[in-house]
Amino acid sequence: MYETHVLMGMRKQRHLAQLIGAHTWHYEKAAGTMAFSPGPTYQVQILGTEAADSETWLWAWANEASQIPAEQLQVAQQLRALGQQLGIEEFTTAELPREKLPAHTLGPVVLGLLGLPAYYRGAMETTNLLVAIADPKYTAPLELKSSDFIATLSDTISNCEVPNHRFSVEKFVEQLGWSPKWQGDVLEVVASDGVRVICQFDSLNRLAKLASRVPA
């Protein structure tokens, strides 16, 4: 699932970074919001926490000690139900070693499965808080230009473990609603600004070449 959603997840996270800029964050439990000062405040859903000392992940629905309001657990409960339905052990086990469910692997999957706009991992002294932004006021990203498409691919491949680049790029193009044109191991797409982007893959399905061509 991660390879299916990782590129769209990166696109959404790049957009979030543009919206909040340099910031400090504050989670307000009573209101169910996260404020990104000096920028926007959004309604959030609590997914869970990472503990630095024990290197574990704890789902929010299992965190009785924190007394998280039920209305802020809806997404976590949806994932739990989905895990029960599809047999995804990581979604139904209350506490896991963090390496089995790292935040930046879980985040894109959550966004893709539930159609959410972004996630945020807030670092604290001994724990990290992972939330999904679920706010109708959230500004959706504009149509993807060629430069942003290339930057999304480059950022993902540079910073994330993606075993099959070709599969992930195919899924991303499909999710964008673009029409792919294949010639052997070369994929060509036309971005929203009319610029053609060419992706060439090697025999191991890794992205070997990435280029763009402005129409004459």
PDB file of C-alpha atoms in Angstrom:
ATOM      1  CA  MET A   1       0.000   0.000   0.000  1.00  0.00           C
ATOM      2  CA  TYR A   2       2.864   2.358   0.765  1.00  0.00           C
ATOM      3  CA  GLU A   3       4.216   2.234  -2.793  1.00  0.00           C
ATOM      4  CA  THR A   4       0.726   2.963  -4.108  1.00  0.00           C
ATOM      5  CA  HIS A   5       0.281   6.131  -2.051  1.00  0.00           C
ATOM      6  CA  VAL A   6       3.785   7.453  -1.361  1.00  0.00           C
ATOM      7  CA  LEU A   7       4.004   9.958  -4.230  1.00  0.00           C
ATOM      8  CA  MET A   8       0.551  11.451  -3.736  1.00  0.00           C
ATOM      9  CA  GLY A   9       1.369  11.601  -0.043  1.00  0.00           C
ATOM     10  CA  MET A  10       4.530  13.557  -0.815  1.00  0.00           C
ATOM     11  CA  ARG A  11       2.558  15.936  -3.021  1.00  0.00           C
ATOM     12  CA  LYS A  12       0.121  16.603  -0.176  1.00  0.00           C
ATOM     13  CA  GLN A  13       2.909  17.052   2.372  1.00  0.00           C
ATOM     14  CA  ARG A  14       4.764  19.499   0.122  1.00  0.00           C
ATOM     15  CA  HIS A  15       1.556  21.518  -0.094  1.00  0.00           C
ATOM     16  CA  LEU A  16       1.139  21.470   3.693  1.00  0.00           C
ATOM     17  CA  ALA A  17       4.715  22.695   4.096  1.00  0.00           C
ATOM     18  CA  GLN A  18       3.931  25.647   1.823  1.00  0.00           C
ATOM     19  CA  LEU A  19       0.829  26.515   3.862  1.00  0.00           C
ATOM     20  CA  ILE A  20       2.408  26.413   7.327  1.00  0.00           C
ATOM     21  CA  GLY A  21       5.954  27.576   6.495  1.00  0.00           C
ATOM     22  CA  ALA A  22       8.377  27.979   9.392  1.00  0.00           C
ATOM     23  CA  HIS A  23       6.265  27.410  12.481  1.00  0.00           C
ATOM     24  CA  THR A  24       5.706  26.213  15.996  1.00  0.00           C
ATOM     25  CA  TRP A  25       2.748  23.953  16.699  1.00  0.00           C
ATOM     26  CA  HIS A  26       0.241  23.555  19.512  1.00  0.00           C
ATOM     27  CA  TYR A  27      -2.399  20.847  19.882  1.00  0.00           C
ATOM     28  CA  GLU A  28      -5.536  21.928  21.735  1.00  0.00           C
ATOM     29  CA  LYS A  29      -7.280  18.792  22.978  1.00  0.00           C
ATOM     30  CA  ALA A  30     -10.537  20.474  23.991  1.00  0.00           C
ATOM     31  CA  ALA A  31     -11.022  22.037  20.567  1.00  0.00           C
ATOM     32  CA  GLY A  32      -9.503  19.208  18.537  1.00  0.00           C
ATOM     33  CA  THR A  33      -7.253  21.639  16.683  1.00  0.00           C
ATOM     34  CA  MET A  34      -3.612  22.093  15.865  1.00  0.00           C
ATOM     35  CA  ALA A  35      -2.303  25.632  15.506  1.00  0.00           C
ATOM     36  CA  PHE A  36       0.723  26.301  13.316  1.00  0.00           C
ATOM     37  CA  SER A  37       1.929  29.685  14.519  1.00  0.00           C
ATOM     38  CA  PRO A  38       2.078  32.207  12.974  1.00  0.00           C
ATOM     39  CA  GLY A  39       0.005  30.454  10.320  1.00  0.00           C
ATOM     40  CA  PRO A  40      -3.270  28.531  10.139  1.00  0.00           C
ATOM     41  CA  THR A  41      -5.145  26.384  12.657  1.00  0.00           C
ATOM     42  CA  TYR A  42      -6.783  23.136  11.532  1.00  0.00           C
ATOM     43  CA  GLN A  43      -9.147  20.543  12.920  1.00  0.00           C
ATOM     44  CA  VAL A  44      -7.235  17.287  13.378  1.00  0.00           C
ATOM     45  CA  GLN A  45      -7.750  13.599  14.063  1.00  0.00           C
ATOM     46  CA  ILE A  46      -5.318  11.876  16.420  1.00  0.00           C
ATOM     47  CA  LEU A  47      -3.708   8.779  14.902  1.00  0.00           C
ATOM     48  CA  GLY A  48      -1.258   7.820  17.638  1.00  0.00           C
ATOM     49  CA  THR A  49       2.069   8.461  19.325  1.00  0.00           C
ATOM     50  CA  GLU A  50       5.657   7.313  18.974  1.00  0.00           C
ATOM     51  CA  ALA A  51       7.561   6.801  22.235  1.00  0.00           C
ATOM     52  CA  ALA A  52      11.249   7.671  22.021  1.00  0.00           C
ATOM     53  CA  ASP A  53      12.317   5.663  25.076  1.00  0.00           C
ATOM     54  CA  SER A  54      10.627   2.367  24.171  1.00  0.00           C
ATOM     55  CA  GLU A  55      10.734   2.883  20.374  1.00  0.00           C
ATOM     56  CA  THR A  56       7.079   1.905  20.108  1.00  0.00           C
ATOM     57  CA  TRP A  57       3.990   3.090  18.255  1.00  0.00           C
ATOM     58  CA  LEU A  58       0.691   3.331  20.176  1.00  0.00           C
ATOM     59  CA  TRP A  59      -2.589   3.764  18.338  1.00  0.00           C
ATOM     60  CA  ALA A  60      -4.743   6.598  19.664  1.00  0.00           C
ATOM     61  CA  TRP A  61      -7.752   4.303  20.115  1.00  0.00           C
ATOM     62  CA  ALA A  62      -5.677   2.275  22.598  1.00  0.00           C
ATOM     63  CA  ASN A  63      -4.317   5.290  24.498  1.00  0.00           C
ATOM     64  CA  GLU A  64      -6.771   5.427  27.390  1.00  0.00           C
ATOM     65  CA  ALA A  65      -4.366   7.372  29.612  1.00  0.00           C
ATOM     66  CA  SER A  66      -4.489  10.437  27.347  1.00  0.00           C
ATOM     67  CA  GLN A  67      -8.311  10.582  27.395  1.00  0.00           C
ATOM     68  CA  ILE A  68      -8.546  11.693  23.788  1.00  0.00           C
ATOM     69  CA  PRO A  69     -12.105  12.787  22.914  1.00  0.00           C
ATOM     70  CA  ALA A  70     -13.954  10.158  20.879  1.00  0.00           C
ATOM     71  CA  GLU A  71     -14.685  12.593  18.056  1.00  0.00           C
ATOM     72  CA  GLN A  72     -10.935  12.956  17.492  1.00  0.00           C
ATOM     73  CA  LEU A  73     -10.495   9.180  17.174  1.00  0.00           C
ATOM     74  CA  GLN A  74     -12.778   8.661  14.190  1.00  0.00           C
ATOM     75  CA  VAL A  75      -9.980   8.226  11.651  1.00  0.00           C
ATOM     76  CA  ALA A  76      -7.970   5.927  13.912  1.00  0.00           C
ATOM     77  CA  GLN A  77     -11.089   3.832  14.484  1.00  0.00           C
ATOM     78  CA  GLN A  78     -11.774   3.736  10.738  1.00  0.00           C
ATOM     79  CA  LEU A  79      -8.288   2.360  10.180  1.00  0.00           C
ATOM     80  CA  ARG A  80      -8.791  -0.195  12.931  1.00  0.00           C
ATOM     81  CA  ALA A  81     -12.028  -1.373  11.299  1.00  0.00           C
ATOM     82  CA  LEU A  82     -10.313  -1.488   7.914  1.00  0.00           C
ATOM     83  CA  GLY A  83      -7.531  -3.553   9.428  1.00  0.00           C
ATOM     84  CA  GLN A  84     -10.058  -6.021  10.838  1.00  0.00           C
ATOM     85  CA  GLN A  85     -11.800  -6.223   7.478  1.00  0.00           C
ATOM     86  CA  LEU A  86      -8.647  -6.687   5.385  1.00  0.00           C
ATOM     87  CA  GLY A  87      -6.511  -8.541   7.888  1.00  0.00           C
ATOM     88  CA  ILE A  88      -3.940  -5.753   8.350  1.00  0.00           C
ATOM     89  CA  GLU A  89      -2.336  -6.618  11.676  1.00  0.00           C
ATOM     90  CA  GLU A  90      -0.559  -3.261  11.996  1.00  0.00           C
ATOM     91  CA  PHE A  91      -3.932  -1.472  12.063  1.00  0.00           C
ATOM     92  CA  THR A  92      -5.431  -3.682  14.771  1.00  0.00           C
ATOM     93  CA  THR A  93      -2.523  -4.186  17.185  1.00  0.00           C
ATOM     94  CA  ALA A  94      -2.638  -1.552  19.928  1.00  0.00           C
ATOM     95  CA  GLU A  95       1.129  -1.169  20.344  1.00  0.00           C
ATOM     96  CA  LEU A  96       3.896  -2.052  17.904  1.00  0.00           C
ATOM     97  CA  PRO A  97       7.652  -1.596  17.548  1.00  0.00           C
ATOM     98  CA  ARG A  98       8.050   1.776  15.837  1.00  0.00           C
ATOM     99  CA  GLU A  99      10.079   0.227  13.022  1.00  0.00           C
ATOM    100  CA  LYS A 100       7.013  -1.794  11.977  1.00  0.00           C
ATOM    101  CA  LEU A 101       4.852   1.307  11.535  1.00  0.00           C
ATOM    102  CA  PRO A 102       6.979   4.467  11.199  1.00  0.00           C
ATOM    103  CA  ALA A 103       5.010   7.697  10.951  1.00  0.00           C
ATOM    104  CA  HIS A 104       6.208   8.635   7.481  1.00  0.00           C
ATOM    105  CA  THR A 105       5.227   5.220   6.155  1.00  0.00           C
ATOM    106  CA  LEU A 106       1.820   5.220   7.829  1.00  0.00           C
ATOM    107  CA  GLY A 107       1.037   8.834   6.905  1.00  0.00           C
ATOM    108  CA  PRO A 108       0.812   8.496   3.096  1.00  0.00           C
ATOM    109  CA  VAL A 109      -1.168   5.261   3.437  1.00  0.00           C
ATOM    110  CA  VAL A 110      -3.730   6.952   5.700  1.00  0.00           C
ATOM    111  CA  LEU A 111      -4.099   9.855   3.279  1.00  0.00           C
ATOM    112  CA  GLY A 112      -4.549   7.518   0.335  1.00  0.00           C
ATOM    113  CA  LEU A 113      -6.956   5.083   1.950  1.00  0.00           C
ATOM    114  CA  LEU A 114      -9.226   7.727   3.476  1.00  0.00           C
ATOM    115  CA  GLY A 115      -8.787  10.613   1.048  1.00  0.00           C
ATOM    116  CA  LEU A 116      -7.406  13.002   3.667  1.00  0.00           C
ATOM    117  CA  PRO A 117      -5.398  16.110   2.720  1.00  0.00           C
ATOM    118  CA  ALA A 118      -2.304  15.895   4.967  1.00  0.00           C
ATOM    119  CA  TYR A 119      -0.750  14.517   8.131  1.00  0.00           C
ATOM    120  CA  TYR A 120       1.618  16.055  10.670  1.00  0.00           C
ATOM    121  CA  ARG A 121       4.172  14.552  13.026  1.00  0.00           C
ATOM    122  CA  GLY A 122       4.709  16.820  16.010  1.00  0.00           C
ATOM    123  CA  ALA A 123       7.906  16.209  17.956  1.00  0.00           C
ATOM    124  CA  MET A 124       7.835  16.498  21.745  1.00  0.00           C
ATOM    125  CA  GLU A 125      10.457  15.715  24.401  1.00  0.00           C
ATOM    126  CA  THR A 126       9.774  12.007  24.798  1.00  0.00           C
ATOM    127  CA  THR A 127       7.055  11.298  22.230  1.00  0.00           C
ATOM    128  CA  ASN A 128       5.953  12.259  18.746  1.00  0.00           C
ATOM    129  CA  LEU A 129       2.286  12.971  18.038  1.00  0.00           C
ATOM    130  CA  LEU A 130       0.899  11.920  14.658  1.00  0.00           C
ATOM    131  CA  VAL A 131      -2.289  13.600  13.465  1.00  0.00           C
ATOM    132  CA  ALA A 132      -4.309  13.679  10.272  1.00  0.00           C
ATOM    133  CA  ILE A 133      -5.633  17.040   9.176  1.00  0.00           C
ATOM    134  CA  ALA A 134      -9.385  16.750   8.661  1.00  0.00           C
ATOM    135  CA  ASP A 135     -10.650  20.277   8.191  1.00  0.00           C
ATOM    136  CA  PRO A 136     -13.150  21.404   5.526  1.00  0.00           C
ATOM    137  CA  LYS A 137     -11.396  24.795   5.460  1.00  0.00           C
ATOM    138  CA  TYR A 138      -8.109  23.225   4.342  1.00  0.00           C
ATOM    139  CA  THR A 139      -6.975  24.636   0.990  1.00  0.00           C
ATOM    140  CA  ALA A 140      -6.474  21.902  -1.593  1.00  0.00           C
ATOM    141  CA  PRO A 141      -3.394  22.058  -3.845  1.00  0.00           C
ATOM    142  CA  LEU A 142      -3.720  23.473  -7.344  1.00  0.00           C
ATOM    143  CA  GLU A 143      -3.317  21.352 -10.464  1.00  0.00           C
ATOM    144  CA  LEU A 144       0.175  19.915 -10.597  1.00  0.00           C
ATOM    145  CA  LYS A 145       2.615  21.737 -12.861  1.00  0.00           C
ATOM    146  CA  SER A 146       5.535  19.941 -14.465  1.00  0.00           C
ATOM    147  CA  SER A 147       8.074  21.499 -12.087  1.00  0.00           C
ATOM    148  CA  ASP A 148       6.077  20.330  -9.056  1.00  0.00           C
ATOM    149  CA  PHE A 149       5.642  16.854 -10.529  1.00  0.00           C
ATOM    150  CA  ILE A 150       9.398  16.555 -11.037  1.00  0.00           C
ATOM    151  CA  ALA A 151      10.102  17.952  -7.559  1.00  0.00           C
ATOM    152  CA  THR A 152       7.642  15.490  -5.998  1.00  0.00           C
ATOM    153  CA  LEU A 153       9.352  12.543  -7.690  1.00  0.00           C
ATOM    154  CA  SER A 154      12.819  13.818  -6.801  1.00  0.00           C
ATOM    155  CA  ASP A 155      11.952  14.510  -3.147  1.00  0.00           C
ATOM    156  CA  THR A 156      10.333  11.107  -2.726  1.00  0.00           C
ATOM    157  CA  ILE A 157      13.144   9.103  -4.288  1.00  0.00           C
ATOM    158  CA  SER A 158      15.778  11.072  -2.365  1.00  0.00           C
ATOM    159  CA  ASN A 159      14.089  10.882   1.045  1.00  0.00           C
ATOM    160  CA  CYS A 160      11.912   7.750   1.070  1.00  0.00           C
ATOM    161  CA  GLU A 161      12.495   4.044   0.588  1.00  0.00           C
ATOM    162  CA  VAL A 162      10.572   3.192  -2.580  1.00  0.00           C
ATOM    163  CA  PRO A 163      11.579  -0.238  -3.929  1.00  0.00           C
ATOM    164  CA  ASN A 164       9.682  -0.011  -7.230  1.00  0.00           C
ATOM    165  CA  HIS A 165       9.849   3.494  -8.676  1.00  0.00           C
ATOM    166  CA  ARG A 166       8.001   2.500 -11.824  1.00  0.00           C
ATOM    167  CA  PHE A 167       4.984   1.134  -9.953  1.00  0.00           C
ATOM    168  CA  SER A 168       4.758   4.198  -7.705  1.00  0.00           C
ATOM    169  CA  VAL A 169       5.014   6.641 -10.620  1.00  0.00           C
ATOM    170  CA  GLU A 170       2.346   4.712 -12.544  1.00  0.00           C
ATOM    171  CA  LYS A 171       0.010   4.918  -9.548  1.00  0.00           C
ATOM    172  CA  PHE A 172       0.699   8.625  -9.057  1.00  0.00           C
ATOM    173  CA  VAL A 173      -0.072   9.410 -12.703  1.00  0.00           C
ATOM    174  CA  GLU A 174      -3.273   7.378 -12.416  1.00  0.00           C
ATOM    175  CA  GLN A 175      -4.306   9.238  -9.242  1.00  0.00           C
ATOM    176  CA  LEU A 176      -3.668  12.573 -10.954  1.00  0.00           C
ATOM    177  CA  GLY A 177      -5.976  11.549 -13.794  1.00  0.00           C
ATOM    178  CA  TRP A 178      -3.267  12.047 -16.399  1.00  0.00           C
ATOM    179  CA  SER A 179      -2.979   9.968 -19.579  1.00  0.00           C
ATOM    180  CA  PRO A 180       0.294   8.014 -19.618  1.00  0.00           C
ATOM    181  CA  LYS A 181       2.087   7.295 -22.878  1.00  0.00           C
ATOM    182  CA  TRP A 182       4.504   4.367 -22.725  1.00  0.00           C
ATOM    183  CA  GLN A 183       7.256   3.431 -25.148  1.00  0.00           C
ATOM    184  CA  GLY A 184       9.198   0.526 -23.697  1.00  0.00           C
ATOM    185  CA  ASP A 185      10.638   1.683 -20.379  1.00  0.00           C
ATOM    186  CA  VAL A 186       9.930   5.356 -21.084  1.00  0.00           C
ATOM    187  CA  LEU A 187       6.846   7.075 -19.709  1.00  0.00           C
ATOM    188  CA  GLU A 188       5.675  10.421 -21.050  1.00  0.00           C
ATOM    189  CA  VAL A 189       2.958  12.547 -19.475  1.00  0.00           C
ATOM    190  CA  VAL A 190       1.676  16.057 -20.086  1.00  0.00           C
ATOM    191  CA  ALA A 191       1.400  18.162 -16.922  1.00  0.00           C
ATOM    192  CA  SER A 192      -1.281  20.781 -16.263  1.00  0.00           C
ATOM    193  CA  ASP A 193       0.966  23.526 -17.688  1.00  0.00           C
ATOM    194  CA  GLY A 194       1.286  21.677 -21.010  1.00  0.00           C
ATOM    195  CA  VAL A 195       4.903  20.667 -20.426  1.00  0.00           C
ATOM    196  CA  ARG A 196       5.819  17.087 -21.290  1.00  0.00           C
ATOM    197  CA  VAL A 197       7.636  15.106 -18.593  1.00  0.00           C
ATOM    198  CA  ILE A 198       9.671  12.050 -19.569  1.00  0.00           C
ATOM    199  CA  CYS A 199      10.512   9.307 -17.046  1.00  0.00           C
ATOM    200  CA  GLN A 200      12.870   6.512 -18.033  1.00  0.00           C
ATOM    201  CA  PHE A 201      13.207   3.381 -15.886  1.00  0.00           C
ATOM    202  CA  ASP A 202      15.989   0.812 -15.747  1.00  0.00           C
ATOM    203  CA  SER A 203      15.717  -2.994 -15.636  1.00  0.00           C
ATOM    204  CA  LEU A 204      15.221  -2.863 -11.836  1.00  0.00           C
ATOM    205  CA  ASN A 205      12.253  -0.460 -12.168  1.00  0.00           C
ATOM    206  CA  ARG A 206      14.266   2.440 -10.779  1.00  0.00           C
ATOM    207  CA  LEU A 207      13.886   5.936 -12.175  1.00  0.00           C
ATOM    208  CA  ALA A 208      17.018   6.415 -14.275  1.00  0.00           C
ATOM    209  CA  LYS A 209      16.207   9.648 -16.106  1.00  0.00           C
ATOM    210  CA  LEU A 210      13.780  12.506 -15.547  1.00  0.00           C
ATOM    211  CA  ALA A 211      13.403  15.333 -18.051  1.00  0.00           C
ATOM    212  CA  SER A 212      10.893  17.875 -19.323  1.00  0.00           C
ATOM    213  CA  ARG A 213      10.157  19.392 -22.727  1.00  0.00           C
ATOM    214  CA  VAL A 214       8.334  22.642 -23.293  1.00  0.00           C
ATOM    215  CA  PRO A 215       5.963  22.469 -26.279  1.00  0.00           C
ATOM    216  CA  ALA A 216       7.065  24.421 -29.320  1.00  0.00           C
TER     217      ALA A 216
END
